[in-house]
mmCIF file of C-alpha atoms in Angstrom:
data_model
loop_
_atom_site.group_PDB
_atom_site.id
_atom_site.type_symbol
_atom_site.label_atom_id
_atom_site.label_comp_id
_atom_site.label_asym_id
_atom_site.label_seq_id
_atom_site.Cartn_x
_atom_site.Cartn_y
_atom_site.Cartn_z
ATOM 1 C CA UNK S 1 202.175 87.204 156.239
ATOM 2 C CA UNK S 2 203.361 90.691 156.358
ATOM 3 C CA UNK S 3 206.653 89.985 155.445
ATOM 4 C CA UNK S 4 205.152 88.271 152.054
ATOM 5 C CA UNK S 5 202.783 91.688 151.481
ATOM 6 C CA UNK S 6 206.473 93.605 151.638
ATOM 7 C CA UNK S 7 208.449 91.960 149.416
ATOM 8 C CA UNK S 8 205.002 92.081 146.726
ATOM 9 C CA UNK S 9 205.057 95.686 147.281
ATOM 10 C CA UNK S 10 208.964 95.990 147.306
ATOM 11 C CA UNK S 11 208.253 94.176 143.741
ATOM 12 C CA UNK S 12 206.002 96.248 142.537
ATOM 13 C CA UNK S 13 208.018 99.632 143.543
ATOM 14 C CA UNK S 14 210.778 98.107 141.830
ATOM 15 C CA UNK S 15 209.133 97.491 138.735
ATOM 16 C CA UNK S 16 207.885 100.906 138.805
ATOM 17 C CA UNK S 17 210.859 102.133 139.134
ATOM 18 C CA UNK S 18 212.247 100.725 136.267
ATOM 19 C CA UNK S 19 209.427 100.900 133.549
ATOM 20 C CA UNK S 20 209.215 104.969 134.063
ATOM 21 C CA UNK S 21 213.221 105.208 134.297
ATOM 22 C CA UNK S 22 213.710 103.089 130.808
ATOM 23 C CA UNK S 23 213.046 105.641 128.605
ATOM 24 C CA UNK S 24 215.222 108.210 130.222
ATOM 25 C CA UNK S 25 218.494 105.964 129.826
ATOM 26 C CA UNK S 26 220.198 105.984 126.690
ATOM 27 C CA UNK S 27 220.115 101.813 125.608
ATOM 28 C CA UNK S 28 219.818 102.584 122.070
ATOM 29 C CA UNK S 29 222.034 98.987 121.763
ATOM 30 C CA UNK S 30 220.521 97.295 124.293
ATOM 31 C CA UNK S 31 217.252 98.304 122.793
ATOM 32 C CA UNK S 32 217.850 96.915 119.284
ATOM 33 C CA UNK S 33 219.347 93.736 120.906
ATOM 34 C CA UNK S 34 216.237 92.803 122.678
ATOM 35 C CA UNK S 35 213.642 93.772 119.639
ATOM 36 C CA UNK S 36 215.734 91.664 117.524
ATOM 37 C CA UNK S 37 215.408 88.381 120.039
ATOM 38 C CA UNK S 38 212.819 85.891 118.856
ATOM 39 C CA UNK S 39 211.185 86.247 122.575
ATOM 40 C CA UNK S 40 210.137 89.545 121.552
ATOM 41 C CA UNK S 41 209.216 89.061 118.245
ATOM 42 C CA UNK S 42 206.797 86.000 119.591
ATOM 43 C CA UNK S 43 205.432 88.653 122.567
ATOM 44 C CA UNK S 44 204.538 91.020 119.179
ATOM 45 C CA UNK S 45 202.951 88.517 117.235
ATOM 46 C CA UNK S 46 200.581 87.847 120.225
ATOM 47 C CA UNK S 47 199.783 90.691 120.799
ATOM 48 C CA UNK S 48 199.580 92.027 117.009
ATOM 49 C CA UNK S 49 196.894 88.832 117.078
ATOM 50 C CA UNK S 50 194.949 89.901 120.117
ATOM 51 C CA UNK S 51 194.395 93.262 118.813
ATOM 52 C CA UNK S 52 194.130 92.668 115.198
ATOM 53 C CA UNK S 53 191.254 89.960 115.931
ATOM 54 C CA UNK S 54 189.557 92.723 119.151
ATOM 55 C CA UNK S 55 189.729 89.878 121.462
ATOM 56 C CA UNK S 56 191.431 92.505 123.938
ATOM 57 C CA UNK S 57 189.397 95.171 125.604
ATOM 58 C CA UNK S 58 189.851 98.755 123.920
ATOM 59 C CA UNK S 59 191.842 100.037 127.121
ATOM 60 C CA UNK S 60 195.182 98.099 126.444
ATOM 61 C CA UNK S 61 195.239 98.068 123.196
ATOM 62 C CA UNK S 62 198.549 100.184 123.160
ATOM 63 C CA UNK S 63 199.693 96.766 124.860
ATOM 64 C CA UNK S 64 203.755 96.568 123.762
ATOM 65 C CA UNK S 65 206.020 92.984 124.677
ATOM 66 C CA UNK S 66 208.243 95.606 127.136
ATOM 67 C CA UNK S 67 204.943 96.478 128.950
ATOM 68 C CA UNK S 68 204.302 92.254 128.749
ATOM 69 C CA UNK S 69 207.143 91.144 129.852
ATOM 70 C CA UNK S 70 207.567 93.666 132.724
ATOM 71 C CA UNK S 71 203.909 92.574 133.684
ATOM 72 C CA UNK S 72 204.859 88.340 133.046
ATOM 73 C CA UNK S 73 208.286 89.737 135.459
ATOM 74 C CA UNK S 74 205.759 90.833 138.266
ATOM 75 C CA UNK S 75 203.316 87.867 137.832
ATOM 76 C CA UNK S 76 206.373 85.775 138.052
ATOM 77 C CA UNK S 77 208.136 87.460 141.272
ATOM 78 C CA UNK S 78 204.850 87.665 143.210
ATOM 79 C CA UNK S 79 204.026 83.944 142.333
ATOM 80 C CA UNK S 80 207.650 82.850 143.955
ATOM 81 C CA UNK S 81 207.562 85.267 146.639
ATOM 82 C CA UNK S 82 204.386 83.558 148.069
ATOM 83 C CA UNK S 83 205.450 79.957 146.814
ATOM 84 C CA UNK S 84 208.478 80.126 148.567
ATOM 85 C CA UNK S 85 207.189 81.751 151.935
ATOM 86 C CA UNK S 86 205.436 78.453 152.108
ATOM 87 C CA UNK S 87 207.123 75.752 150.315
ATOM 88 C CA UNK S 88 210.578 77.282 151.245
ATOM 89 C CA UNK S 89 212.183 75.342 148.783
ATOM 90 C CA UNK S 90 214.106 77.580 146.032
ATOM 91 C CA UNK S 91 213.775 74.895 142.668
ATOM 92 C CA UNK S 92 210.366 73.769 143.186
ATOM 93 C CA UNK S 93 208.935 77.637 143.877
ATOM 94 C CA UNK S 94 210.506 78.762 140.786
ATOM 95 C CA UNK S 95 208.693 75.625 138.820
ATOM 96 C CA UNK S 96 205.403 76.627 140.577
ATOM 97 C CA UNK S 97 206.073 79.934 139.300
ATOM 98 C CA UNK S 98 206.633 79.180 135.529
ATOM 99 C CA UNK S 99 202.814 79.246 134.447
ATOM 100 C CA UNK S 100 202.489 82.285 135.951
ATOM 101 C CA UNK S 101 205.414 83.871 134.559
ATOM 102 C CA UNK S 102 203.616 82.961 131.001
ATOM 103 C CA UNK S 103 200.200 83.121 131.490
ATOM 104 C CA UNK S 104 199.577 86.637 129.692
ATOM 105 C CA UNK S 105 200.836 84.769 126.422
ATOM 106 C CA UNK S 106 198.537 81.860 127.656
ATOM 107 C CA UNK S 107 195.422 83.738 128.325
ATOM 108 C CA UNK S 108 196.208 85.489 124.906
ATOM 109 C CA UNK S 109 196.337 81.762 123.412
ATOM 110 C CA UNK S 110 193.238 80.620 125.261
ATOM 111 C CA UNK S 111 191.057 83.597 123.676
ATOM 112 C CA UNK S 112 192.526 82.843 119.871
ATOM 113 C CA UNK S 113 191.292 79.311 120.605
ATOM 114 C CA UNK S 114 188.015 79.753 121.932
ATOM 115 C CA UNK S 115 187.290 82.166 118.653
ATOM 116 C CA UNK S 116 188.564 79.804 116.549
ATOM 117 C CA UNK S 117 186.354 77.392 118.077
ATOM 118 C CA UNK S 118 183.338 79.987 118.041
ATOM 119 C CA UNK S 119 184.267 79.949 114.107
ATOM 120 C CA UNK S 120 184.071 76.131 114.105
ATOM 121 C CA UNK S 121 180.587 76.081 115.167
ATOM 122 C CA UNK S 122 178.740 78.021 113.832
ATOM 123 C CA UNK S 123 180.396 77.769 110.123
ATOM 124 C CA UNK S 124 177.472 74.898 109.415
ATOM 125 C CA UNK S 125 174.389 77.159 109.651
ATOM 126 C CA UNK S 126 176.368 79.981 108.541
ATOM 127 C CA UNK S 127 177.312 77.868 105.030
ATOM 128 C CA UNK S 128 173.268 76.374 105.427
ATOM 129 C CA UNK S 129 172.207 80.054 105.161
ATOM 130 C CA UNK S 130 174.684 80.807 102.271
ATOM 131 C CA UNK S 131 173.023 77.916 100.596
ATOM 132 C CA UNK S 132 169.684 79.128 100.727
ATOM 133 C CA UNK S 133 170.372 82.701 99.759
ATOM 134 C CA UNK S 134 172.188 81.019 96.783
ATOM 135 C CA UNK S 135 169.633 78.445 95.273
ATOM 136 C CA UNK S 136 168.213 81.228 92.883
ATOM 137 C CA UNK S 137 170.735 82.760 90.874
ATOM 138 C CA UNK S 138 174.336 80.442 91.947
ATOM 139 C CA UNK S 139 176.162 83.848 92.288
ATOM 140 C CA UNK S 140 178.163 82.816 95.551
ATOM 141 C CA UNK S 141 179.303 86.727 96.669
ATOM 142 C CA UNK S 142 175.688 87.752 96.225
ATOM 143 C CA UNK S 143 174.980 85.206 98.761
ATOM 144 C CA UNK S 144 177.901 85.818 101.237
ATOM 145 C CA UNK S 145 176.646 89.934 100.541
ATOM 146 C CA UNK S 146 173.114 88.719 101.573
ATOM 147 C CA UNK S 147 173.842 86.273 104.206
ATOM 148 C CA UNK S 148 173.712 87.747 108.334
ATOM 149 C CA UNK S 149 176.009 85.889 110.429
ATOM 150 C CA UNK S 150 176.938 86.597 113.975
ATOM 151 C CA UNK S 151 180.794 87.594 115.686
ATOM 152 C CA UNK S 152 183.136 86.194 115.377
ATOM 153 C CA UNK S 153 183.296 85.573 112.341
ATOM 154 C CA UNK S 154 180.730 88.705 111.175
ATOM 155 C CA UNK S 155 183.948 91.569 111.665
ATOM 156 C CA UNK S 156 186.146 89.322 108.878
ATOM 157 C CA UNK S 157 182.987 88.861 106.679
ATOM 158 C CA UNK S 158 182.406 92.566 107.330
ATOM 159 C CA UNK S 159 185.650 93.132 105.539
ATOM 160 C CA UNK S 160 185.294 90.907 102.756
ATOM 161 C CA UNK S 161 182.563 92.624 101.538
ATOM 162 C CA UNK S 162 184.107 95.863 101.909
ATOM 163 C CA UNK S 163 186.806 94.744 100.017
ATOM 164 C CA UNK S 164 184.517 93.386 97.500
ATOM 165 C CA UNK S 165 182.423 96.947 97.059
ATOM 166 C CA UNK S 166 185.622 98.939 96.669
ATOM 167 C CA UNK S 167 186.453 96.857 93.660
ATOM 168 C CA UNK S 168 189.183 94.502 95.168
ATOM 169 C CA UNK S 169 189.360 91.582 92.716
ATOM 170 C CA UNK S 170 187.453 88.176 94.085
ATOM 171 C CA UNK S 171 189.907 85.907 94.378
ATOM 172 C CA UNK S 172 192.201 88.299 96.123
ATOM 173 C CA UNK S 173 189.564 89.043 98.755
ATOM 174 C CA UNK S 174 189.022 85.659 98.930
ATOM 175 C CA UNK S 175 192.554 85.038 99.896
ATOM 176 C CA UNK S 176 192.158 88.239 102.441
ATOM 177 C CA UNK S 177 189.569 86.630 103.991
ATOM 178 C CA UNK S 178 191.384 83.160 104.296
ATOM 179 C CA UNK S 179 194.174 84.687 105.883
ATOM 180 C CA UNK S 180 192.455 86.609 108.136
ATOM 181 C CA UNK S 181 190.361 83.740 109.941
ATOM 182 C CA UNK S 182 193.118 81.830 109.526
ATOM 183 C CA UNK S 183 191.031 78.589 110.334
ATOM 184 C CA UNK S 184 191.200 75.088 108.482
ATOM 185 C CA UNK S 185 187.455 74.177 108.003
ATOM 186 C CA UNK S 186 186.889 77.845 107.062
ATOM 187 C CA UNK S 187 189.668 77.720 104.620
ATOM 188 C CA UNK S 188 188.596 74.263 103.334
ATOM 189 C CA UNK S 189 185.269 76.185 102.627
ATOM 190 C CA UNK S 190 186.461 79.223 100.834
ATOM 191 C CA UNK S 191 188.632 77.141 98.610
ATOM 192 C CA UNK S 192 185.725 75.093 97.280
ATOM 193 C CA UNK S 193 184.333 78.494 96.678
ATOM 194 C CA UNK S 194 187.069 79.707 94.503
ATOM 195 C CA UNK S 195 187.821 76.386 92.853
ATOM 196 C CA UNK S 196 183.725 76.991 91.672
ATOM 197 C CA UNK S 197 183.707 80.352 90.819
ATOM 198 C CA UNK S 198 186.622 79.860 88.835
ATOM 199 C CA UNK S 199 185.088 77.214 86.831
ATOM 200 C CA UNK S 200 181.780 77.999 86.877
ATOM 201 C CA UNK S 201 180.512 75.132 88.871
ATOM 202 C CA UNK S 202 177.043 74.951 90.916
ATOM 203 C CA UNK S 203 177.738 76.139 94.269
ATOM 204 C CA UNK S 204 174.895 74.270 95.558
ATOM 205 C CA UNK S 205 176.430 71.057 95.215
ATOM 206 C CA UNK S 206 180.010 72.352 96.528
ATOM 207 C CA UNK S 207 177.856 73.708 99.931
ATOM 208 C CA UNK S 208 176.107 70.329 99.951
ATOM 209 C CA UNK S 209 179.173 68.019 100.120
ATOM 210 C CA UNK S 210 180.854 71.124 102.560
ATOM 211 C CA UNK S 211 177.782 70.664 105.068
ATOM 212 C CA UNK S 212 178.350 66.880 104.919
ATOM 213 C CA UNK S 213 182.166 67.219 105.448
ATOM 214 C CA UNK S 214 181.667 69.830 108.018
ATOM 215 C CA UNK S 215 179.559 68.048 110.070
ATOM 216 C CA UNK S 216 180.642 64.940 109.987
ATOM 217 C CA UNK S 217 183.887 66.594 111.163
ATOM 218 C CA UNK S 218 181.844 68.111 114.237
ATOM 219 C CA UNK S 219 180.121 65.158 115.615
ATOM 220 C CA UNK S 220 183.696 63.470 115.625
ATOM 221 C CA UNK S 221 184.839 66.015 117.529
ATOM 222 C CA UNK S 222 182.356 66.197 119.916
ATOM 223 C CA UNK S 223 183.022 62.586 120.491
ATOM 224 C CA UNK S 224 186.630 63.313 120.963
ATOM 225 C CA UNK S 225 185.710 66.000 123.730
ATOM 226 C CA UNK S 226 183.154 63.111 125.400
ATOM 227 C CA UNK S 227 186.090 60.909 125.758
ATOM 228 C CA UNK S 228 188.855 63.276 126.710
ATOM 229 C CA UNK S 229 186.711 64.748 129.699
ATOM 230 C CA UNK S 230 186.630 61.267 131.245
ATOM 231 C CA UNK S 231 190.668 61.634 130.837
ATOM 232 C CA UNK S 232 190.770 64.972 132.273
ATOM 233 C CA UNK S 233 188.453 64.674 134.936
ATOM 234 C CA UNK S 234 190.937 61.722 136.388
ATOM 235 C CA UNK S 235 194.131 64.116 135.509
ATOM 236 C CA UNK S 236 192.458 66.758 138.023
ATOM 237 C CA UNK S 237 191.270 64.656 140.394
ATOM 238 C CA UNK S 238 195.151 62.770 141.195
ATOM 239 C CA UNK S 239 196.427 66.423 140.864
ATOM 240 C CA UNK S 240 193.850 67.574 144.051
ATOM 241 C CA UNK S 241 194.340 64.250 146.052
ATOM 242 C CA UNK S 242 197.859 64.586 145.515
ATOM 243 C CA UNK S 243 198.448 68.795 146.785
ATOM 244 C CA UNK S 244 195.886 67.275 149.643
ATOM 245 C CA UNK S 245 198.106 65.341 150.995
ATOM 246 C CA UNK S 246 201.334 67.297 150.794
ATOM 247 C CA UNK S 247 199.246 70.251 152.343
ATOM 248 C CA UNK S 248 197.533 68.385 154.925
ATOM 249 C CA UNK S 249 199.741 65.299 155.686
ATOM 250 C CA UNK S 250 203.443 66.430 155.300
ATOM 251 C CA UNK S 251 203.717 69.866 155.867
ATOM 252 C CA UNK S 252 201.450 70.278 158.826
ATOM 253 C CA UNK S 253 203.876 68.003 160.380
ATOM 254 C CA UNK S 254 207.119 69.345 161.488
ATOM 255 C CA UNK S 255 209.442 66.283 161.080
ATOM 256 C CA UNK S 256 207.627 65.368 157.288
ATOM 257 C CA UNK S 257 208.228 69.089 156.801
ATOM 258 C CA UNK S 258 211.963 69.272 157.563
ATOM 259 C CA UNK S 259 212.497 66.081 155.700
ATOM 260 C CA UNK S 260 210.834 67.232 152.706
ATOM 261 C CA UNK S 261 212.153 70.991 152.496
ATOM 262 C CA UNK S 262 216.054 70.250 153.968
ATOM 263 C CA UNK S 263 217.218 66.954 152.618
ATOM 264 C CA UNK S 264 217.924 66.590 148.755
ATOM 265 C CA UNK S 265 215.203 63.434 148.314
ATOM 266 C CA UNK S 266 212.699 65.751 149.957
ATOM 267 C CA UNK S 267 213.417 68.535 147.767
ATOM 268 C CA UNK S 268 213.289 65.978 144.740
ATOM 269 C CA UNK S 269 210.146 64.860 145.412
ATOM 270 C CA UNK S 270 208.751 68.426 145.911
ATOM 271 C CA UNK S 271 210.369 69.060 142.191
ATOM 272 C CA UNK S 272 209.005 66.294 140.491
ATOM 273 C CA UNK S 273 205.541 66.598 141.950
ATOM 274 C CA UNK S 274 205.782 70.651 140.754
ATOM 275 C CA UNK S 275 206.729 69.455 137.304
ATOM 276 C CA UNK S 276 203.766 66.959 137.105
ATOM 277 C CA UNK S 277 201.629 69.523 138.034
ATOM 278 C CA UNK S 278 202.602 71.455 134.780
ATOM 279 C CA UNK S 279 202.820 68.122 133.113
ATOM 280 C CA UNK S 280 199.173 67.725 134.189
ATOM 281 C CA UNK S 281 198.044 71.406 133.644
ATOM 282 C CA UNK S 282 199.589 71.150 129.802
ATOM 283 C CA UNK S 283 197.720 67.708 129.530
ATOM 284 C CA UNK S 284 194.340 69.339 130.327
ATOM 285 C CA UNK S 285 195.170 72.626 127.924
ATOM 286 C CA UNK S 286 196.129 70.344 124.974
ATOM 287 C CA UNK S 287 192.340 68.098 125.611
ATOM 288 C CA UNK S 288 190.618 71.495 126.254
ATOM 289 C CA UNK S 289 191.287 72.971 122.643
ATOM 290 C CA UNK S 290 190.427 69.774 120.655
#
């Protein structure tokens, strides 16, 4: 145990070390080299997303991809220093380690989808509200002006009518707006909206057949989710039953242990069971944002 609590500290010293020590070497080359790299690009766009959209707290919001990927180093190191005090097997602790080496980019991920869900649900009051602000005079940006909705989607609406007072031309804000939420059904919406106000059409009849669409659209995902829990819940429960027995039946016994950690089937198994964990753990993300 101690000698696992060293080597974390010996990481973190290390790291340290070399974040405050960066800026005093001269790596003007290696600098460029690495900004240029489509890793970092990616680790900018994430973030750039994450702060842009204020699903970040205030506090690292100066958040840069060196800062990320020194923290995604640690995560990683840590995660394979305790792995491997354990498993003692090199391939499958660095496997293990893999999520944990990306998990800042997944949590970042995680919170785009779950606003872009929060979006999802409540555009169908929020275009029911429109509709009834609407029904007296058909002038659709009137409505939206006149029309409370809640965050998420209130800071991008928030905008749109800014954009709108300080004389920014409709369609254009429009196409702010679109690009901003940067959601289908929400795009689906506003383009109705500009396909009508370009014509002159009756919005009321657009925000009709939207509703319909919309949530039609919702009750067949919610009957996706119904059916994919059923999937996941068996996904999770193999995954437990099968670290169970690996903890409880193979490695509390010396001779399983040996066999498993110093001959190359043992170590085989222990891979492929680390990669269907990921397998599994993907398999679960990919149901969980439907």
């Amino acid at each position: 145990m101690w000698v696992i609590i060293i080597n974390i500290v010996n990481l973190f010293i290390l790291s340290g070390i070399i974040y405050f020590f960066i800026p005093t070497i001269k790596m003007n080359k290696l600098k460029n080299k690495i900004t240029q790299t489509k890793t970092y690009n990616k680790l900018s766009e994430y973030i750039f997303l994450s702060i842009k959209r204020k699903l970040l707290p205030s506090k690292i919001n100066k958040l840069n991809p060196i800062v990320m990927f020194l923290v995604m180093l640690v995560l990683f190191g840590v995660s394979f220093i305790i792995f491997n005090s354990y498993i003692k097997v090199v391939t499958t602790s660095l496997i293990l380690s893999l999520p944990f080496f990306i998990s800042p980019i997944i949590l970042i991920k995680i919170l785009l989808n779950r606003e872009k869900s929060n979006i999802i649900k409540q555009l169908p009051m929020y275009v029911v509200n429109i509709k009834n602000h609407i029904s007296e005079d058909n002038n659709i940006i009137g409505a939206i002006q006149r029309t409370v909705v809640e965050e998420p989607l209130k800071k991008y609406i928030d905008v749109f009518k800014s954009n709108i007072s300080r004389g920014i031309n409709v369609i254009e804000a429009f196409g702010l707006l679109k690009e901003e939420v940067n959601v289908k059904l929400f795009t689906v919406f506003i383009n109705s909206c500009e396909v009508c106000y370009l014509n002159g059409g009756d919005f009321n009849e657009v925000l009709e057949h939207y509703i319909s669409m919309i949530t039609k659209e919702n009750i067949h995902k919610e009957s996706a989710k119904e059916k994919a829990y059923a999937d996941i819940l068996t996904l999770i429960i193999m995954a437990a039953l099968n670290v169970f027995v690996i903890i409880m039946f193979v490695f509390t016994n010396k001779e399983y242990a040996e066999i498993m950690r110093e001959t190359f089937l043992g170590k085989t198994i222990l891979n492929f069971n680390a990669v269907s964990y990921l397998l599994i753990a993907y398999l679960i993300s990919s149901y969980s944002s439907l």
